Coordinates of N, CA and C in Angstrom, one line a residue:
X1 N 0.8 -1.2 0.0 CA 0.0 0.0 0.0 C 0.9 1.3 0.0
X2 N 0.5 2.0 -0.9 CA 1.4 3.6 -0.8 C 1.0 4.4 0.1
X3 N 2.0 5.2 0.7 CA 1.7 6.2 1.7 C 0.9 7.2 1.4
X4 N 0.1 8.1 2.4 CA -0.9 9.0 1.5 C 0.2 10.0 1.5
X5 N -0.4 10.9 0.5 CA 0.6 12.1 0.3 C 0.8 13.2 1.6
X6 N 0.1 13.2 2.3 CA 0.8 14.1 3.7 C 1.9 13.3 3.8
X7 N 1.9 12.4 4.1 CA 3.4 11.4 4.3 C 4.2 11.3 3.7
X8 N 4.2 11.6 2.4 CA 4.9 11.2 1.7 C 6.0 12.9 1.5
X9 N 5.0 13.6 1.5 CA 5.7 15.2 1.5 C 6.1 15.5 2.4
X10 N 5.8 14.8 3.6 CA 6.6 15.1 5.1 C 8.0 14.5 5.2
X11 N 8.2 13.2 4.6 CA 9.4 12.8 4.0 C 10.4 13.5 2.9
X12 N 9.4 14.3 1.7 CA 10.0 14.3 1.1 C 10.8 16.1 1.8
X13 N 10.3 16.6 2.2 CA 10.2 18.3 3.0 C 11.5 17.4 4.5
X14 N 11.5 16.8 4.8 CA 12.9 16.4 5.3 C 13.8 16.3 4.8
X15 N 13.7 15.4 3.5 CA 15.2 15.4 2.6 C 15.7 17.0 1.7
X16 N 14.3 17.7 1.8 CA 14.6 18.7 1.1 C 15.1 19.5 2.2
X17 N 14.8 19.7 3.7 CA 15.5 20.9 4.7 C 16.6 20.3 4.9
X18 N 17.1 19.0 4.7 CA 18.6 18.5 5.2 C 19.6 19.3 3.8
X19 N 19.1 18.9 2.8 CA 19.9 19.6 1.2 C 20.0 21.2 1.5
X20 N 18.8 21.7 1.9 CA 19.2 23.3 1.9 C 19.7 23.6 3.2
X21 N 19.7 22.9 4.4 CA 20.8 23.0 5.2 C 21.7 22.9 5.3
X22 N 22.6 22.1 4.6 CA 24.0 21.0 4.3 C 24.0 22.3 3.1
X23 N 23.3 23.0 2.1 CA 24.0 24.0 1.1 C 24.5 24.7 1.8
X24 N 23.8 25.3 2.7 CA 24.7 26.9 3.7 C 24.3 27.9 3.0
X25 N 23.4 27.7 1.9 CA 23.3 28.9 0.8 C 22.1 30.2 1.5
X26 N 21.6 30.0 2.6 CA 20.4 30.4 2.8 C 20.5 30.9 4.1
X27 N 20.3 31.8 4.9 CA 20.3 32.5 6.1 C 19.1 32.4 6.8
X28 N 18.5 32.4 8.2 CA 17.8 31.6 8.8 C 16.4 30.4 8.9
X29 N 15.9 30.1 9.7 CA 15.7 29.0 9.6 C 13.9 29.4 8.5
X30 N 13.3 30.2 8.7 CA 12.4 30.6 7.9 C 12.6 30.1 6.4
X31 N 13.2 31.1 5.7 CA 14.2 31.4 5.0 C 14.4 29.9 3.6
X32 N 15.1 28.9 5.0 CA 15.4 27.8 4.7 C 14.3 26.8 4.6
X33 N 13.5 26.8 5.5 CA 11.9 26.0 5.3 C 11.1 26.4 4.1
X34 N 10.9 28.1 3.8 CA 10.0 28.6 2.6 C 11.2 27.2 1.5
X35 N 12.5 27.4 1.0 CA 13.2 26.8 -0.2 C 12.5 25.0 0.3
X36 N 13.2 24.7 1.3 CA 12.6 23.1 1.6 C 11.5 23.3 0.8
X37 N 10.3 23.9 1.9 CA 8.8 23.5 0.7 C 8.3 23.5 -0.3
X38 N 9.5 24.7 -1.3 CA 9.8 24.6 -2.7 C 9.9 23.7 -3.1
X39 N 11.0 22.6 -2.6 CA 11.6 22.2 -3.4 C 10.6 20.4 -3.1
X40 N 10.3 20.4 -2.2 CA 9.5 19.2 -1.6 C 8.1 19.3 -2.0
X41 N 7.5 20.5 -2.6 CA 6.3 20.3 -3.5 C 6.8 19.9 -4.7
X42 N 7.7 20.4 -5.5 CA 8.1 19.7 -6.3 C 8.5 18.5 -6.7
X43 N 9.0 17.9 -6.0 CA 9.4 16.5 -5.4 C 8.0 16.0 -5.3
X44 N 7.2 16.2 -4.8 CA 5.9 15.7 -4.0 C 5.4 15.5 -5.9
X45 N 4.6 16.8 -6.5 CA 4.6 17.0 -8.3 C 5.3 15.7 -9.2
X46 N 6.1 15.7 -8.6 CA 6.7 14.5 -9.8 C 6.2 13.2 -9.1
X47 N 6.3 12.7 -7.7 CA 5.9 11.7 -7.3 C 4.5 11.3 -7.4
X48 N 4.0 12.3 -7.4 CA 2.3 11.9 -7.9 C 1.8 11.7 -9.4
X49 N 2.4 12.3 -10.4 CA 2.8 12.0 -11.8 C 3.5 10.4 -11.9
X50 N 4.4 10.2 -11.4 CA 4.5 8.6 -11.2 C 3.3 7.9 -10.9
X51 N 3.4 8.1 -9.7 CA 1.7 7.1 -9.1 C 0.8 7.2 -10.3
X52 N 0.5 8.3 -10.6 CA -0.5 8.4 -11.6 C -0.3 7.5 -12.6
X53 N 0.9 7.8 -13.4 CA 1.1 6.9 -14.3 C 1.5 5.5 -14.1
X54 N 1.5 4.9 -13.1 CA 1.9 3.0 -12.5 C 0.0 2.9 -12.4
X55 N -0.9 4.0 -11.5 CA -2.0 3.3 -11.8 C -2.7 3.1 -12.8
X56 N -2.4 4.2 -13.9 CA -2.9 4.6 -15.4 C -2.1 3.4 -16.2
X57 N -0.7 2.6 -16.3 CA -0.5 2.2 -17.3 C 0.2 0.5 -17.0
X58 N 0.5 0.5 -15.6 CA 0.9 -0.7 -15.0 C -0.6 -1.8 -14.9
X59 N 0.0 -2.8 -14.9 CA -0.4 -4.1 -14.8 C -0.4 -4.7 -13.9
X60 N -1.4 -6.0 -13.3 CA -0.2 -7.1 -12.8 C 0.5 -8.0 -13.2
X61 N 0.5 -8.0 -14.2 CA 1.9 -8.7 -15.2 C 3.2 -7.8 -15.3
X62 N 2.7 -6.6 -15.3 CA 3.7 -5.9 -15.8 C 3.7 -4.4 -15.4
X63 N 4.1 -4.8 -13.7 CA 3.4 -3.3 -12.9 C 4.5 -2.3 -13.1
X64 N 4.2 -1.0 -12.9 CA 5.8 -0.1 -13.1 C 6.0 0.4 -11.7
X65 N 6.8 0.0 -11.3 CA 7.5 0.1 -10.1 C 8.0 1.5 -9.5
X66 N 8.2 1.8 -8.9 CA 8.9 2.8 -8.0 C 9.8 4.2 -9.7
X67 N 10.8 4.0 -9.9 CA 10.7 4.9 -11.0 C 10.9 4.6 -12.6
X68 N 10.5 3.6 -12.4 CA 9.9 3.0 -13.9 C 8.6 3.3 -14.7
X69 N 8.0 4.0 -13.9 CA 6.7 4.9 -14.7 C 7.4 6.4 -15.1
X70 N 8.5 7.0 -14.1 CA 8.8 8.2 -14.6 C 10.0 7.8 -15.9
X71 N 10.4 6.6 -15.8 CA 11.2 5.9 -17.0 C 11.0 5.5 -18.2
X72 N 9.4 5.3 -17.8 CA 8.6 5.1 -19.0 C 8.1 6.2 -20.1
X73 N 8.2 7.2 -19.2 CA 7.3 9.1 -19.6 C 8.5 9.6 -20.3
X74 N 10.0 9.5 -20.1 CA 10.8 9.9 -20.8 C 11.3 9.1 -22.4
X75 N 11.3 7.7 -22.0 CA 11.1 6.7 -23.3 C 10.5 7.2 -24.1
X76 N 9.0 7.1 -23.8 CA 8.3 7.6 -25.1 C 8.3 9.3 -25.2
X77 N 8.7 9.9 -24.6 CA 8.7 11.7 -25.0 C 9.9 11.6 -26.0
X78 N 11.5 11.1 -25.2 CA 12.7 11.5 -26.2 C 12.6 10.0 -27.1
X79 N 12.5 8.8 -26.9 CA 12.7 7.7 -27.5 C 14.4 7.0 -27.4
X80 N 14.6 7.7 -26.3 CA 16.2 7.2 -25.5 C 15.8 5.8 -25.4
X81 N 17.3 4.9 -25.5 CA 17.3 3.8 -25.0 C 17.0 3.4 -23.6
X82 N 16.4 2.4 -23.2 CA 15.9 1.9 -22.1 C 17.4 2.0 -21.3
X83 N 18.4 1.6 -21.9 CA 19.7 1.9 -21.2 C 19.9 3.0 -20.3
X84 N 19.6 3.7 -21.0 CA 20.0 5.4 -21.1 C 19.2 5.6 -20.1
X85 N 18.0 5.6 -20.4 CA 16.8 5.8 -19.3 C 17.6 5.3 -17.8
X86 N 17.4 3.7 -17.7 CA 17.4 3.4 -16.2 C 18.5 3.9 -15.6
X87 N 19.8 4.5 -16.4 CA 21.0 5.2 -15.7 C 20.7 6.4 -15.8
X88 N 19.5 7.3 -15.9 CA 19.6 8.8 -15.1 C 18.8 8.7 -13.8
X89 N 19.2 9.8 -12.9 CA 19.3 10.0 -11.3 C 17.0 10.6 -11.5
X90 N 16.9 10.4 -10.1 CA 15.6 11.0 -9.9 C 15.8 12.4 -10.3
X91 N 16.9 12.8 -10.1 CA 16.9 14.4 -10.8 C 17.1 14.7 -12.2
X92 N 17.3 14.0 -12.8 CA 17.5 13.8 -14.4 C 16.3 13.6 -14.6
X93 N 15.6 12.7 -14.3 CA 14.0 12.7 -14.7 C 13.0 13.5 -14.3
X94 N 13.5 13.8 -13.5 CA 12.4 15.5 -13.1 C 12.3 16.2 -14.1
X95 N 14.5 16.4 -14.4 CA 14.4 17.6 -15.5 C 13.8 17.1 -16.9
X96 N 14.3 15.9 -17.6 CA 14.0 15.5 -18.5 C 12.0 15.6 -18.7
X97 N 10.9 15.6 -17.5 CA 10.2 15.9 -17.5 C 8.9 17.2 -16.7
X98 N 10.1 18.2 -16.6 CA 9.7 19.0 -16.1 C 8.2 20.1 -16.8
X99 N 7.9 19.7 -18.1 CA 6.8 20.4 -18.8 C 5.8 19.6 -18.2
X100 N 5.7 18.2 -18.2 CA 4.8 17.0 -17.9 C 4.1 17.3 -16.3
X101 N 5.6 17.6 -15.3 CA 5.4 18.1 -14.0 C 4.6 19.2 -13.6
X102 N 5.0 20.2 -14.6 CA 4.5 21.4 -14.4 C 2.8 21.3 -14.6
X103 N 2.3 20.7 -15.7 CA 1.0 20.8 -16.2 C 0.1 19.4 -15.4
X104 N 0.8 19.0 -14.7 CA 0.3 17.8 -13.8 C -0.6 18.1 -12.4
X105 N -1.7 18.3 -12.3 CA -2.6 18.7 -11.6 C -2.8 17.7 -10.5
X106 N -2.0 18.2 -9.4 CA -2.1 17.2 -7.9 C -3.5 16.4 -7.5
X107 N -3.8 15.7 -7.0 CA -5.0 15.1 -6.9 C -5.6 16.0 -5.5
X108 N -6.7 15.8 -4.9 CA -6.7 16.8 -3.6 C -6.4 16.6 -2.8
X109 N -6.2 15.3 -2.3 CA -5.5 15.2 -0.8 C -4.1 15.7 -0.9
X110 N -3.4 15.4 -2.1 CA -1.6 15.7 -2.3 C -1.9 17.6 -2.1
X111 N -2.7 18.1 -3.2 CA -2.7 19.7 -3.2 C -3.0 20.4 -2.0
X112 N -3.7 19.8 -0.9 CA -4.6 20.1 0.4 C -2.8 20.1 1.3
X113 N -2.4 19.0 1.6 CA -1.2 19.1 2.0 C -0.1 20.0 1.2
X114 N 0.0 20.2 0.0 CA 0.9 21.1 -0.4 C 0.5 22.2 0.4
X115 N -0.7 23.0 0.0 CA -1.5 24.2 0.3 C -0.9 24.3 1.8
X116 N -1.2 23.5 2.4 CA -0.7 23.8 4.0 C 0.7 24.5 4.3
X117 N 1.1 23.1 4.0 CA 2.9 23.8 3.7 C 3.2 25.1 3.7
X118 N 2.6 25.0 2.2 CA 3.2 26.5 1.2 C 2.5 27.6 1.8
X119 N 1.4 27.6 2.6 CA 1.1 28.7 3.5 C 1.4 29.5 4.3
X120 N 2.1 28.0 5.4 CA 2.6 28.1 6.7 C 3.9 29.0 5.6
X121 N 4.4 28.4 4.8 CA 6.1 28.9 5.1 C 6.2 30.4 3.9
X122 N 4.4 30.6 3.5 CA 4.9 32.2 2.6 C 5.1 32.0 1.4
X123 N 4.6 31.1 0.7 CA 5.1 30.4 -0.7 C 3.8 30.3 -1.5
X124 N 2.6 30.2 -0.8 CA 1.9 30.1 -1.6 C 1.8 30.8 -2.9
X125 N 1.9 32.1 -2.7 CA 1.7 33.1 -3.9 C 2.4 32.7 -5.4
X126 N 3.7 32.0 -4.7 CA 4.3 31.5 -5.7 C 4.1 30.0 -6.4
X127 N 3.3 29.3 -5.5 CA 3.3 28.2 -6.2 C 1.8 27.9 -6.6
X128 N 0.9 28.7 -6.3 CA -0.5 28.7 -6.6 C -0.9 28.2 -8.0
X129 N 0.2 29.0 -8.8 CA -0.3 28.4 -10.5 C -0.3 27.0 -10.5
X130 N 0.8 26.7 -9.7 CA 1.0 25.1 -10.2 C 0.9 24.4 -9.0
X131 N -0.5 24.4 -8.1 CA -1.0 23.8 -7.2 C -2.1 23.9 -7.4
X132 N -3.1 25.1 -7.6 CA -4.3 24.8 -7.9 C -4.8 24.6 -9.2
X133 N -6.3 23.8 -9.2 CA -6.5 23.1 -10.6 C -6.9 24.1 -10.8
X134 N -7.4 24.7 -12.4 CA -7.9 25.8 -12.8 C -8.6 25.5 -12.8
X135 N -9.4 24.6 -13.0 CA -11.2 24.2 -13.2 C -12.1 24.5 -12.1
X136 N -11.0 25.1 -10.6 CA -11.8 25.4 -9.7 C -12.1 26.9 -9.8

């Protein structure tokens, strides 16, 4: 069973305040939480574009696994070798799919937890386009 997305962004918003901590680039702890949340909605954005696409195109013959759906979205966009594919980093395939990310509309529970986040830490303004659906 997958974790719901509060969880998962709670995880992912830890690995992202240890990176912008361990950079030194950033001056107090505010500061450094608003970039975390940046960077951990984003993170959160691509992970839900996976999910989406393992429950949209996986099987049980032939499920896509962990990042084998974001492996799969770059295959058919560039038509790179499966080689090529399974040797780039989670951050290669973000960038490699960053249009896909961008226009990928969070489901509600994932956007409801974004929303919180990006409140508390001052961000919303900025990430509004690409958190809320426009249909609302």
């Amino acid at each position: 069973m997958e974790k719901s997305y509060e969880w998962l962004l709670g995880e992912l918003l830890q690995q992202a305040s240890a990176e912008v901590e361990a950079a030194g680039t950033l001056r107090g702890d505010h500061a450094q939480g608003a970039q975390a949340v940046r960077i951990g909605i984003g993170r959160l954005k691509f992970e839900a574009l996976c999910r989406d696409t393992r429950a949209r195109l996986g099987s049980p013959w032939a499920p896509l696994n962990d990042l084998e759906a974001a492996q799969y979205l770059v295959l058919q966009k560039y038509s790179w070798t499966i080689e090529y594919v399974r040797g780039l980093s989670r951050e290669q395939l973000m960038f490699a799919l960053t249009r896909e990310i961008h226009d990928f509309q969070l489901p509600d529970d994932a956007r409801s937890a974004a929303k919180g986040w990006a409140t508390r830490y001052g961000v919303w303004d900025q990430l509004r386009d690409h958190l809320d659906d426009p249909a609302q």
